[in-house]
Coordinates of C-alpha atoms and ligand atoms in Angstrom, one line a residue:
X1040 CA -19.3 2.4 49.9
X1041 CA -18.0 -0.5 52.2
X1042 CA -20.6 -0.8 54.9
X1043 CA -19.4 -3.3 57.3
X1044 CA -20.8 -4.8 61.0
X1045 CA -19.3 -5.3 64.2
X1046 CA -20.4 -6.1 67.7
X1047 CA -19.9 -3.7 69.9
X1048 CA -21.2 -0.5 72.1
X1049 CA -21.2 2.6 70.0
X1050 CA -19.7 4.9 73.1
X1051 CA -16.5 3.4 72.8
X1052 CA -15.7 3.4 69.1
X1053 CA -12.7 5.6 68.0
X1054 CA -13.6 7.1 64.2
X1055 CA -13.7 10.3 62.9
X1056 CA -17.5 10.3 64.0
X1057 CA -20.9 8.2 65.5
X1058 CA -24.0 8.5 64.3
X1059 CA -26.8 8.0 66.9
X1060 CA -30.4 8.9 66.8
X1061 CA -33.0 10.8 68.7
X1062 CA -37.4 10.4 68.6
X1063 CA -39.0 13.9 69.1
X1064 CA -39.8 14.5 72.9
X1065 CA -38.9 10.7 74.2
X1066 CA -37.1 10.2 76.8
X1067 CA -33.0 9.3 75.9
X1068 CA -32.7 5.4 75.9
X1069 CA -30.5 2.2 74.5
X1070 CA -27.3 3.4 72.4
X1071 CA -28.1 7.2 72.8
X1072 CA -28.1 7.5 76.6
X1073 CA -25.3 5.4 76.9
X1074 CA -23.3 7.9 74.3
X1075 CA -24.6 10.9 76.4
X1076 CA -23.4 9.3 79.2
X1077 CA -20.1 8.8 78.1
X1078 CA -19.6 12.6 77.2
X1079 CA -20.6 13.9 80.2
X1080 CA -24.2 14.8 79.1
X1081 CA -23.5 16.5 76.0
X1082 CA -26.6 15.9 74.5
X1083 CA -28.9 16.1 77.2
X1084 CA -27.3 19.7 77.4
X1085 CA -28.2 20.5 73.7
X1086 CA -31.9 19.4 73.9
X1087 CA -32.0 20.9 77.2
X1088 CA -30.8 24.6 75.9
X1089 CA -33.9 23.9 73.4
X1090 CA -31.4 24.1 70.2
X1091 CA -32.0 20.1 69.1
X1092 CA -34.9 18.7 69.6
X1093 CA -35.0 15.4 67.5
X1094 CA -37.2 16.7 64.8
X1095 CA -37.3 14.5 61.7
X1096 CA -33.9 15.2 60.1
X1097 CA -32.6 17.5 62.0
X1098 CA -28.9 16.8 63.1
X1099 CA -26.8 17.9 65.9
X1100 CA -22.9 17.8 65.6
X1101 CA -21.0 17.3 69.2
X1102 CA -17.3 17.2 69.4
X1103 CA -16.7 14.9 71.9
X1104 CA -14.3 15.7 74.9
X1105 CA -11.2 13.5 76.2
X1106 CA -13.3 11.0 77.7
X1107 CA -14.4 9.5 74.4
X1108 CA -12.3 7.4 71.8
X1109 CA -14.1 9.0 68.7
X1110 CA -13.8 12.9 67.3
X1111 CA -17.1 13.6 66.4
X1112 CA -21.2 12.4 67.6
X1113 CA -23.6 13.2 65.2
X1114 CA -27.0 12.6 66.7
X1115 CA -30.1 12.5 64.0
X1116 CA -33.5 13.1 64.9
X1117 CA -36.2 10.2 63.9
X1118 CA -39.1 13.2 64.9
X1119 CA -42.3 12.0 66.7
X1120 CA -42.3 8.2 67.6
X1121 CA -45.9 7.7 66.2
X1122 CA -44.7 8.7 62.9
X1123 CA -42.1 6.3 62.7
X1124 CA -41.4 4.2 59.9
X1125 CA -38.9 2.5 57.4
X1126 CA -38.6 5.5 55.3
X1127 CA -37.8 7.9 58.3
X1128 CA -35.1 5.6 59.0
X1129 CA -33.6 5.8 55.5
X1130 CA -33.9 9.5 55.7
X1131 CA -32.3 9.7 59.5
X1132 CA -29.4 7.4 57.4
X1133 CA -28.9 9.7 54.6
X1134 CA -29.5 12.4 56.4
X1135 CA -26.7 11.3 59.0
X1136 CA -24.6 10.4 55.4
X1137 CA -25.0 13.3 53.6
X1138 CA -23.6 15.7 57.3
X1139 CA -20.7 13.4 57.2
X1140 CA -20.1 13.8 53.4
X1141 CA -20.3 17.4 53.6
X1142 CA -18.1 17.4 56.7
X1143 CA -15.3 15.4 54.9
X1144 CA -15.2 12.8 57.1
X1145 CA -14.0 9.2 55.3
X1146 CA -15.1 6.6 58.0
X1147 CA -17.5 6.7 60.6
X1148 CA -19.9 3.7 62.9
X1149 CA -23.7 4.1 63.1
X1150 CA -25.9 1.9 65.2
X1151 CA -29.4 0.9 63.4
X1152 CA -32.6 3.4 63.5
X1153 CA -35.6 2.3 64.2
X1154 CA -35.0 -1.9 65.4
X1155 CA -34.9 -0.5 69.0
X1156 CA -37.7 1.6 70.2
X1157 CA -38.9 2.3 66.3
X1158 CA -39.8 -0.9 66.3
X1159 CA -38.8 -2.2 63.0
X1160 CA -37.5 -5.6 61.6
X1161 CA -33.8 -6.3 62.6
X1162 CA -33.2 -7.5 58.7
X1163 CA -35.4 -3.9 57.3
X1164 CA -33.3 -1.3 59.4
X1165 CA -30.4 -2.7 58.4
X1166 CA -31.1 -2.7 55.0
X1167 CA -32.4 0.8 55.0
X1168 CA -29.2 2.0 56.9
X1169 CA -27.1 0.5 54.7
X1170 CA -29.3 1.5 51.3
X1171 CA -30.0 5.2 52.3
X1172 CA -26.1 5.5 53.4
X1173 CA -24.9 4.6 49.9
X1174 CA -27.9 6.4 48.3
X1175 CA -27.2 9.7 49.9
X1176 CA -23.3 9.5 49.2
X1177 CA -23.5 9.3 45.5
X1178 CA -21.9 12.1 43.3
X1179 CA -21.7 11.8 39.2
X1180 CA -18.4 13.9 39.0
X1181 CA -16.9 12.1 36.4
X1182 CA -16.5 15.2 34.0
X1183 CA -15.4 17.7 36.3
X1184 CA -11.7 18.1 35.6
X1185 CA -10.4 20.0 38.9
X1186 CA -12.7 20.1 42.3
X1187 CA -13.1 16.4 42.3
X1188 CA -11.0 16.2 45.7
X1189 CA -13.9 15.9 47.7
X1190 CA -13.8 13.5 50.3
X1191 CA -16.6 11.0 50.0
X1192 CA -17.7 8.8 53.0
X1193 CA -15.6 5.9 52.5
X1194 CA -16.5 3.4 54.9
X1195 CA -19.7 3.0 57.3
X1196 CA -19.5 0.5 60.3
X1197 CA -22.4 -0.6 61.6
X1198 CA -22.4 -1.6 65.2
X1199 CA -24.6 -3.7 67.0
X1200 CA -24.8 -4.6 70.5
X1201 CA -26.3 -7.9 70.7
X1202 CA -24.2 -10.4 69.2
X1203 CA -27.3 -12.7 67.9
X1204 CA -28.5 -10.3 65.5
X1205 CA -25.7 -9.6 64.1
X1206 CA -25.8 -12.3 60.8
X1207 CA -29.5 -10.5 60.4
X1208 CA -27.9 -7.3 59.9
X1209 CA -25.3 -8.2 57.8
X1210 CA -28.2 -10.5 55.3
X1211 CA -30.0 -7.1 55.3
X1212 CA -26.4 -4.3 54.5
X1213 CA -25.8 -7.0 51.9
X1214 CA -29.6 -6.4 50.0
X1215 CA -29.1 -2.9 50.8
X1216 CA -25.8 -2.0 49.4
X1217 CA -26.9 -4.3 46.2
X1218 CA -30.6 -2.2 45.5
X1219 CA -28.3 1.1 45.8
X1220 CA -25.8 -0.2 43.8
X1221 CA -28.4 -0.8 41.1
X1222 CA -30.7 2.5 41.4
X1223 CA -26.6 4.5 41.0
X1224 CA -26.3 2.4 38.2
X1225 CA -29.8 3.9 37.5
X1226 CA -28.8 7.6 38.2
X1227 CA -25.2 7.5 36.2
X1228 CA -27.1 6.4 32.8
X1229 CA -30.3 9.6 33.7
X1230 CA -26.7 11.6 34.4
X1231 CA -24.7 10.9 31.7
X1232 CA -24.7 13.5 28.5
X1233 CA -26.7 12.3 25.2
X1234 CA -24.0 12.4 23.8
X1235 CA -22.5 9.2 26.1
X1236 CA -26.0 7.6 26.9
X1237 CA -26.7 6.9 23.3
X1238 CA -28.7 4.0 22.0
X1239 CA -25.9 1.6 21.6
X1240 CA -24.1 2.6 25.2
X1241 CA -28.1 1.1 26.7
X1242 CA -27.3 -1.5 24.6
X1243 CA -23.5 -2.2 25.9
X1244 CA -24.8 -1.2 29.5
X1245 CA -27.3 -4.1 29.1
X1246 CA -24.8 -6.5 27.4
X1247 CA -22.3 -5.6 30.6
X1248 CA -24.6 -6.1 33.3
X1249 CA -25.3 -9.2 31.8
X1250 CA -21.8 -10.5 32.1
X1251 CA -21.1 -9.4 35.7
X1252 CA -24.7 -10.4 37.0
X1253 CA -25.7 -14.1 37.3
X1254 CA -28.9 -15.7 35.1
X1255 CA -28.8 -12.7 33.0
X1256 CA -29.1 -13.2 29.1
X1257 CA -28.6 -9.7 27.0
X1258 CA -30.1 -9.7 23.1
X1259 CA -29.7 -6.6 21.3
X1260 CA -32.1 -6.4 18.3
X1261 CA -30.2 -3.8 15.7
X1262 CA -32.3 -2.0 13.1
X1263 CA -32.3 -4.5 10.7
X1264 CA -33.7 -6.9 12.8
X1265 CA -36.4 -4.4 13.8
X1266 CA -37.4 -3.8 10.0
X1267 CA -37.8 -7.3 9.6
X1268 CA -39.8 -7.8 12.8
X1269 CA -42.0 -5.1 11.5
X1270 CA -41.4 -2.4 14.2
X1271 CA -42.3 0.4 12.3
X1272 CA -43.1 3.3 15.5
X1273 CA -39.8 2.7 17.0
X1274 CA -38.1 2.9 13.6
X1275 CA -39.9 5.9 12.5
X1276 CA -39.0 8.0 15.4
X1277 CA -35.2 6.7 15.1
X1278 CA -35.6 8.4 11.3
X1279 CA -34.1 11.6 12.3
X1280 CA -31.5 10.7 14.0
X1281 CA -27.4 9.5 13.0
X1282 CA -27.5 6.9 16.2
X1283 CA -28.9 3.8 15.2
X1284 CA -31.9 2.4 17.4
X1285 CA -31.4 -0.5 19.7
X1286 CA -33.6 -2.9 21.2
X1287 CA -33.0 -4.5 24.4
X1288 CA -33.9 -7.6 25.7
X1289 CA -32.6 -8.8 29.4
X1290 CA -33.5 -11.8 30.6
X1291 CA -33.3 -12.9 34.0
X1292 CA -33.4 -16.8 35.3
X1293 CA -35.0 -17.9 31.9
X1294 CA -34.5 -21.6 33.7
X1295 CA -37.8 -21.0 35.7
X1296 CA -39.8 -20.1 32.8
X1297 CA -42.1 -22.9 33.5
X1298 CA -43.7 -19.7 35.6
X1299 CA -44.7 -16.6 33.4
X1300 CA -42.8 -13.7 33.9
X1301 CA -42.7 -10.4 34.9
X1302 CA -42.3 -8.1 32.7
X1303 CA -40.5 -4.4 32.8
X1304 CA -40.5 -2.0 29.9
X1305 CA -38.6 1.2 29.7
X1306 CA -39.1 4.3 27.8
X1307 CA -35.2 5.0 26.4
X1308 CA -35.4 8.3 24.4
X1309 CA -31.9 9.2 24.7
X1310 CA -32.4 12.6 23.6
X1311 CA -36.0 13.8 23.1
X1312 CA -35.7 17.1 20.7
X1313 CA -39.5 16.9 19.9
X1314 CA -38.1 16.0 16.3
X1315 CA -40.5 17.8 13.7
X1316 CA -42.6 19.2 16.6
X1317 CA -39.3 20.4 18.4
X1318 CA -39.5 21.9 21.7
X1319 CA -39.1 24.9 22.7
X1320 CA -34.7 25.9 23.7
X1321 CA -35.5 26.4 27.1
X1322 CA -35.3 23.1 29.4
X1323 CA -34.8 21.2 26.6
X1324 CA -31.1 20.1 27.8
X1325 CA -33.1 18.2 30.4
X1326 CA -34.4 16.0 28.2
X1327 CA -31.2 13.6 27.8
X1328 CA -32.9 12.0 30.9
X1329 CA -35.6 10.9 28.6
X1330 CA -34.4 7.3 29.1
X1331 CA -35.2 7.6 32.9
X1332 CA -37.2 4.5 32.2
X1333 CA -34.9 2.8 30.4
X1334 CA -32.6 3.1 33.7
X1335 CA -34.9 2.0 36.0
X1336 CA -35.3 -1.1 34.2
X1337 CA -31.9 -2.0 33.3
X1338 CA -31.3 -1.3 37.1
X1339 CA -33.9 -3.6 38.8
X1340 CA -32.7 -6.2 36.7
X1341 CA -29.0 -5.6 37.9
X1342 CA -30.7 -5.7 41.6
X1343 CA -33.1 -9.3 40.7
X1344 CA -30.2 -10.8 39.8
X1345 CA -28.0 -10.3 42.0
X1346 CA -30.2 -10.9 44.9
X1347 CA -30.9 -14.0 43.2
X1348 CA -34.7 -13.7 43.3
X1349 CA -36.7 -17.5 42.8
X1350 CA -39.2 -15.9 39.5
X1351 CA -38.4 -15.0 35.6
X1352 CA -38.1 -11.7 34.8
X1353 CA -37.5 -9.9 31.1
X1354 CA -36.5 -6.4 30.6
X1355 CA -37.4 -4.8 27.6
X1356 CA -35.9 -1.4 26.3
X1357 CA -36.8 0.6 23.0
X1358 CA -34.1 2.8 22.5
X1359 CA -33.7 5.7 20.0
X1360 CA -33.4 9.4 20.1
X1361 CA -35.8 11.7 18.8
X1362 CA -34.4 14.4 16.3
X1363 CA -34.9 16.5 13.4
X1364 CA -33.7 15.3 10.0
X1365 CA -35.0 15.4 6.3
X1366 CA -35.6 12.2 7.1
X1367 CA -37.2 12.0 9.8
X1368 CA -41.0 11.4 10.3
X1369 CA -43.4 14.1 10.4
X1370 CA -47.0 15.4 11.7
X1371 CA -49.5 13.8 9.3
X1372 CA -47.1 10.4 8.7
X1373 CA -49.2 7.0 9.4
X1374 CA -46.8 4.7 10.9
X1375 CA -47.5 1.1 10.6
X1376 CA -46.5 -0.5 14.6
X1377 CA -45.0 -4.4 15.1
X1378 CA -48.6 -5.2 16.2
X1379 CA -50.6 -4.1 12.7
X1380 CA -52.6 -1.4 14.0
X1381 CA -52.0 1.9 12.4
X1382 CA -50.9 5.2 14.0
X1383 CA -51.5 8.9 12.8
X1384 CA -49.0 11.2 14.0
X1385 CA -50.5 14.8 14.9
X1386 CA -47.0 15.8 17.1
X1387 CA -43.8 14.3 16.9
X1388 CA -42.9 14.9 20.2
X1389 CA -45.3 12.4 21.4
X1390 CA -42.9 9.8 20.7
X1391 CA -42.2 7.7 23.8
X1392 CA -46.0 6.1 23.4
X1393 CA -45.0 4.7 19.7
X1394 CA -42.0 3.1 20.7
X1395 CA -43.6 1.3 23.7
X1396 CA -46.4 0.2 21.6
X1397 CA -44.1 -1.6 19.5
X1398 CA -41.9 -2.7 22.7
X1399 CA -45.3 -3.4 24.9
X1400 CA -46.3 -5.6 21.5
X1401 CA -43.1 -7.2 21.7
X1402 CA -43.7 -8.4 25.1
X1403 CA -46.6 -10.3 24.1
X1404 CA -44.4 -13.6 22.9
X1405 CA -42.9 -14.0 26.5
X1406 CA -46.7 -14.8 27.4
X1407 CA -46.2 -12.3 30.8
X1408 CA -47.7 -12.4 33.8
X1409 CA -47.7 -9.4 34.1
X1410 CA -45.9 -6.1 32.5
X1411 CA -45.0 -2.6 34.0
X1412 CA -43.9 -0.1 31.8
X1413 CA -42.0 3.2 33.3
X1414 CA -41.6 6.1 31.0
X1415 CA -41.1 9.5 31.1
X1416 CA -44.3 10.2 28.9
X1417 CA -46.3 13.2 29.8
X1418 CA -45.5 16.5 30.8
X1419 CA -49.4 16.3 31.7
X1420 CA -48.5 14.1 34.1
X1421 CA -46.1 16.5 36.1
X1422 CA -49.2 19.1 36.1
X1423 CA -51.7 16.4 37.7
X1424 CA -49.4 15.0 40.5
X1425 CA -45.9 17.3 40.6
X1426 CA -43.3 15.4 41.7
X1427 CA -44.3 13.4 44.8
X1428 CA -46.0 10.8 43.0
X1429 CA -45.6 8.5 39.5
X1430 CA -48.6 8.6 37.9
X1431 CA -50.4 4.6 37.3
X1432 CA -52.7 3.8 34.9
X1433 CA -53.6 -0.2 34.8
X1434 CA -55.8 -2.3 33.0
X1435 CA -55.7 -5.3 36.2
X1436 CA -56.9 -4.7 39.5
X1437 CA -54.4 -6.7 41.6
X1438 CA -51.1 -6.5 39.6
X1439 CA -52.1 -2.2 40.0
X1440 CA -52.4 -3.2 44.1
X1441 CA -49.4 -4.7 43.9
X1442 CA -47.1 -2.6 42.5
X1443 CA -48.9 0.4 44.7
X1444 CA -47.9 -1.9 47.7
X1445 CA -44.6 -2.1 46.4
X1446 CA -44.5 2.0 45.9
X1447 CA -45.3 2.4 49.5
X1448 CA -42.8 0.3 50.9
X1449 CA -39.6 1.8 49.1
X1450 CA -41.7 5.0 49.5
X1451 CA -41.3 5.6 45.7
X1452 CA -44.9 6.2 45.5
X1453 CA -47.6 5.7 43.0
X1454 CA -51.1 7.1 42.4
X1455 CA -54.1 6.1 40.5
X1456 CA -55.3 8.1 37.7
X1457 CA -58.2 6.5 35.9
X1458 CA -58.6 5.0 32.4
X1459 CA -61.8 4.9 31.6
X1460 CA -63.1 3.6 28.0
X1461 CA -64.5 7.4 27.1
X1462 CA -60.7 8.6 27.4
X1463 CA -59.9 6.5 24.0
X1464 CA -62.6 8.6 22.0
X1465 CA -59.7 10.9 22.0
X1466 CA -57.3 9.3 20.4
X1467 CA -59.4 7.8 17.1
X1468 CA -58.4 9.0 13.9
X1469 CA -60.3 9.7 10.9
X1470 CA -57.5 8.2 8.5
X1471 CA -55.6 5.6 10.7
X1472 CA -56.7 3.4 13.7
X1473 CA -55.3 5.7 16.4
X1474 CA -53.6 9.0 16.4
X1475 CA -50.3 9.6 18.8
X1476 CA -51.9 12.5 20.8
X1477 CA -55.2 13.3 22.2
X1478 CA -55.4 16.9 22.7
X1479 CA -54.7 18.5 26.0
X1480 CA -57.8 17.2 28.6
X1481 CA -55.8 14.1 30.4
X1482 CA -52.9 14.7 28.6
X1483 CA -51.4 11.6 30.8
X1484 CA -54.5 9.5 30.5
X1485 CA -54.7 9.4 26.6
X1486 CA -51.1 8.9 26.3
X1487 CA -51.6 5.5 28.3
X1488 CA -55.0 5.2 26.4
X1489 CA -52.6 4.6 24.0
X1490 CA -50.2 2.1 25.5
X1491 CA -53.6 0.3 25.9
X1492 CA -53.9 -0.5 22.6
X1493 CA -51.2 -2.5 22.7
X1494 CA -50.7 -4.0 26.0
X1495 CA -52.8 -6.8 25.1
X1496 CA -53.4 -10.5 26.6
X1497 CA -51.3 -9.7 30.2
X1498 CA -52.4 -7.6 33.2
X1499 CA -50.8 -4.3 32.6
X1500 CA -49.2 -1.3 34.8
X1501 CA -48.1 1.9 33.4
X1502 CA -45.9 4.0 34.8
X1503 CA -45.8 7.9 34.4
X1504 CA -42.1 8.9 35.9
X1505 CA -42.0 12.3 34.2
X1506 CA -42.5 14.1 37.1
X1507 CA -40.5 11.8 39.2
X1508 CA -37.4 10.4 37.5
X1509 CA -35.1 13.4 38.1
X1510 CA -35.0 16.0 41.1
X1511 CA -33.6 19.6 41.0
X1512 CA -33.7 19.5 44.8
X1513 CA -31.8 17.5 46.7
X1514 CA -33.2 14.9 49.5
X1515 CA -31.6 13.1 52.5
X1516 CA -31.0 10.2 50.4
X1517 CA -31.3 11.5 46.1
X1518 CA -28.8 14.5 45.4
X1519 CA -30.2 16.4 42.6
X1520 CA -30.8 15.2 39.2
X1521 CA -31.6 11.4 38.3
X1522 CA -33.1 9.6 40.8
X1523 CA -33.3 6.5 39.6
X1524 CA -37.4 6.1 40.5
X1525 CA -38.4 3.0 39.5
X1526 CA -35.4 0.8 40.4
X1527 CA -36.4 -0.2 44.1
X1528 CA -39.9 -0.4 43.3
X1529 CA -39.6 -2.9 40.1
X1530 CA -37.6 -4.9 42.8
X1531 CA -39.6 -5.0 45.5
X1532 CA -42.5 -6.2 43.7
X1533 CA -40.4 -9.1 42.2
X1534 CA -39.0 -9.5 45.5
X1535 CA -43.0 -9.4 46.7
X1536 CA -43.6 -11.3 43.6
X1537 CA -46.1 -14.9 43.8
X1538 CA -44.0 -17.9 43.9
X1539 CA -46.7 -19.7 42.4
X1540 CA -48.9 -17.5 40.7
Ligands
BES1167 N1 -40.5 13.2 27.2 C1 -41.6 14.1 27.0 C2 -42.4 14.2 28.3 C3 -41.8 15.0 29.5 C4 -42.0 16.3 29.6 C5 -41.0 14.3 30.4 C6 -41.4 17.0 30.7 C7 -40.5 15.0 31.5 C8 -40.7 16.3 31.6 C9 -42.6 13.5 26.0 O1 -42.0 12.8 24.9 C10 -43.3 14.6 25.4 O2 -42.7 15.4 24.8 N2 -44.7 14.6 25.6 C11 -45.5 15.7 25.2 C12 -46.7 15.0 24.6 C13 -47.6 16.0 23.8 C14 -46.9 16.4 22.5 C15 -48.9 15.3 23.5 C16 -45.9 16.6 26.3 O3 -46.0 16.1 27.4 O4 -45.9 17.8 26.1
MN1168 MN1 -41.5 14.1 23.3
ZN1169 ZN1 -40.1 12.0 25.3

């Protein structure tokens, strides 16, 4: 989308439509009053007859009369004033988006929610305009042969009244259209079939993003490479399957690596049958999106690097499918990981917790200061939480407050579950050092009992998305299906991150 800014008073704009804004029971003020002036009170006249009252979300569509240059005013309402925050502004954007989208209109102006009487940061309601705009307008279409005419919202013009703020805005649409650039880049890998998103398409995603970004450096361990590495839990679950494994490494201004860096890794089951253990039919198309963490990671990177953040960063992605074969590896299999401790496998469709043990092993050699992992691990996870919050389980204090801090601000939201020392009783074997599942109390917990094992010698944050990486209803700003969780959050904690730790 090509969001652009312009001085200028939003009444006299002629576009298809103008988005302005309304706080639940305030009195009209600033661009708003100016617009219902201008139409000769139209939207006084609809809050008035009681049918709009300025509730969050809730949109009004005027057709403006002969007085006014522009077709259509869409007014969006920001509800109660005390509620008011950045993410009601993204949601009054996509909200606002989404009507136009659906309307078929191609070009519209919007003035900024929120930096007036909301209160907010000039720089942080244009962002959020500009990110929730773009976020809300995405489609994956790309294999529907006919319908495919929809109009999409083409262009977004953001006008602005006072002429001083106007490099501010356009500093903050920039980051904006960049961190939804990178969490679409997100959704169209979660989208895409298994049969695109394989192994070796992460791989040449990584390797592309690489070329086109700036301080990005893309190595692709093949299989061969992993055997000789030793990464036996990522190559026992690739056993069953014709696609070859990949592992990804993307490294992001390797110049400053005087400072430790952060860390990401990403769960990238391309297709997770269950293998041995297979799933049950129902559902289990769904689970081509079991490389939502994968995206998010190969997505924040795209964003670091192109807002040129000052700190190292290293994405890390283990990436195989999960299927049956008589090859493949089966319950009752002891699977030697890159790290030397031993693993017994009671279910093979615990699989995304071996591959990260080798990847979260891995990630020792970079000497991190910190890592996150994001995977979509448990369904346990999904029963504890739903699908409001990702599930975090740390071993360090402040790089957990952190990346909570960062969860609140992009309003992709974390929540504690605990992982106490008691929880790793259930995962001892009586043959190997650990087995791969620990029975169904804390389903969630044990699986990053787990992970624990591994994630040694750096503060460590995992991330439960399985509850959170895809959507089957649709919000002001994330159609249905892959979100792309993950990808603001991983950036606004490097964005957040110490310069000098
Ligand atoms: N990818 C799944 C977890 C999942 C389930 C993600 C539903 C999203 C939605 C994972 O590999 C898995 O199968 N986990 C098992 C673990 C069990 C066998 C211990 C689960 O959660 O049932
Ligand atoms: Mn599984
Ligand atoms: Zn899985």
């Amino acid at each position: 989308m090509n969001i652009t800014v312009q001085q200028g008073e939003i009444q006299n704009r002629s576009d298809e439509a103008i988005i302005v804004n309304l706080f639940e029971g305030a009195r009209r003020g600033g661009a708003t009053a100016a617009v219902d002036k201008a139409s000769g009170g139209l939207i006084s006249t609809a809050v008035d007859s009681g049918d709009f009252s300025g509730k969050r979300n809730q949109t009004l569509l005027l057709y403006a009369g002969k007085e006014m240059a522009t077709a259509r005013i869409i007014v969006v309402g920001l509800g109660k004033k005390e509620a008011f925050n950045l993410e009601v502004a993204r949601q009054a954007a996509g909200t606002a988006a989404r009507e136009l989208q659906h309307l078929g209109i191609r070009q519209a102006s919007t003035i900024l929610h929120g930096s007036g009487a909301g209160g907010l940061d000039v720089v942080d309601a244009a962002e959020a305009v500009a990110e929730a705009s773009a976020l809300a307008c995405y489609r994956f279409d790309e294999y529907k042969t006919s319908g495919t005419n929809k109009k999409a919202l083409r262009k977004l013009t953001v006008i602005e009244p006072d002429h001083r703020r106007i490099p501010t805005i356009r500093r903050g649409v920039r980051a904006g259209l960049r961190i939804a650039d990178a969490t679409c880049l997100a959704r169209d890998l979660i989208n895409q079939p298994g049969n695109k998103a394989t192994p070796t398409y992460l791989a040449q995603t990584a390797c592309r993003i690489a070329r086109e970004g700036e301080r990005l450096r893309c190595q692709v361990l093949d299989e061969a490479a992993m055997k000789r590495l030793g990464m036996g839990a990522l190559l026992a679950v690739s056993r069953g399957s014709a696609e070859p494994a990949r592992f990804i490494i993307l490294e992001y201004n390797k110049k400053a690596n005087r400072h430790p860096p952060l860390v990401f890794v990403g769960k990238g089951v391309t297709f997770d049958s269950g293998g041995i253990s297979i799933k049950q039919g129902a559902g289990m198309e769904a689970m081509k999106r079991d490389m939502s963490g994968a995206a998010a990671v190969l997505g924040a990177m795209q964003a670091i690097s192109s807002l040129k953040l000052p700190l190292y960063a290293v994405g890390l992605v283990p990436a195989t499918e999960n299927l049956l074969d008589g090859k493949a590896f089966k319950p009752g299999d002891i699977l030697q990981t890159l790290s030397g401790k031993t693993i017994e496998i009671l279910n093979t469709d615990a699989e995304g917790r071996l591959i990260l043990a080798d990847a979260l092993t891995y990630a020792e050699r970079f000497k991190p200061a910190g890592v996150v992992d994001l995977a979509t691990l448990t369904g346990a996870c999904v029963t504890a939480l739903g699908h409001h919050a990702t599930g975090m389980m740390s071993t360090d204090e402040t790089l957990a407050a952190r990346v909570r801090a960062a969860g609140e601000r992009t309003a992709e939201r974390v929540w504690p579950l605990p992982l106490w020392d008691e929880y790793r009783e259930q995962i001892k074997s009586d043959v190997a050092d650990l087995k791969n599942t620990g029975g169904r109390p804390a389903g969630a917990i044990t699986a990053a009992a787990l992970l624990a094992e591994f994630a040694q010698g750096y503060p460590w944050v995992h991330l439960d998305i399985a509850g959170t990486a895809w959507t089957s209803k649709a919000g002001p700003y994330v159609p249905k299906g892959g979100v792309g969780v993950g990808v603001r959050l991983l950036t606004q904690l490097a964005r957040d991150w110490p310069k000098k730790p």
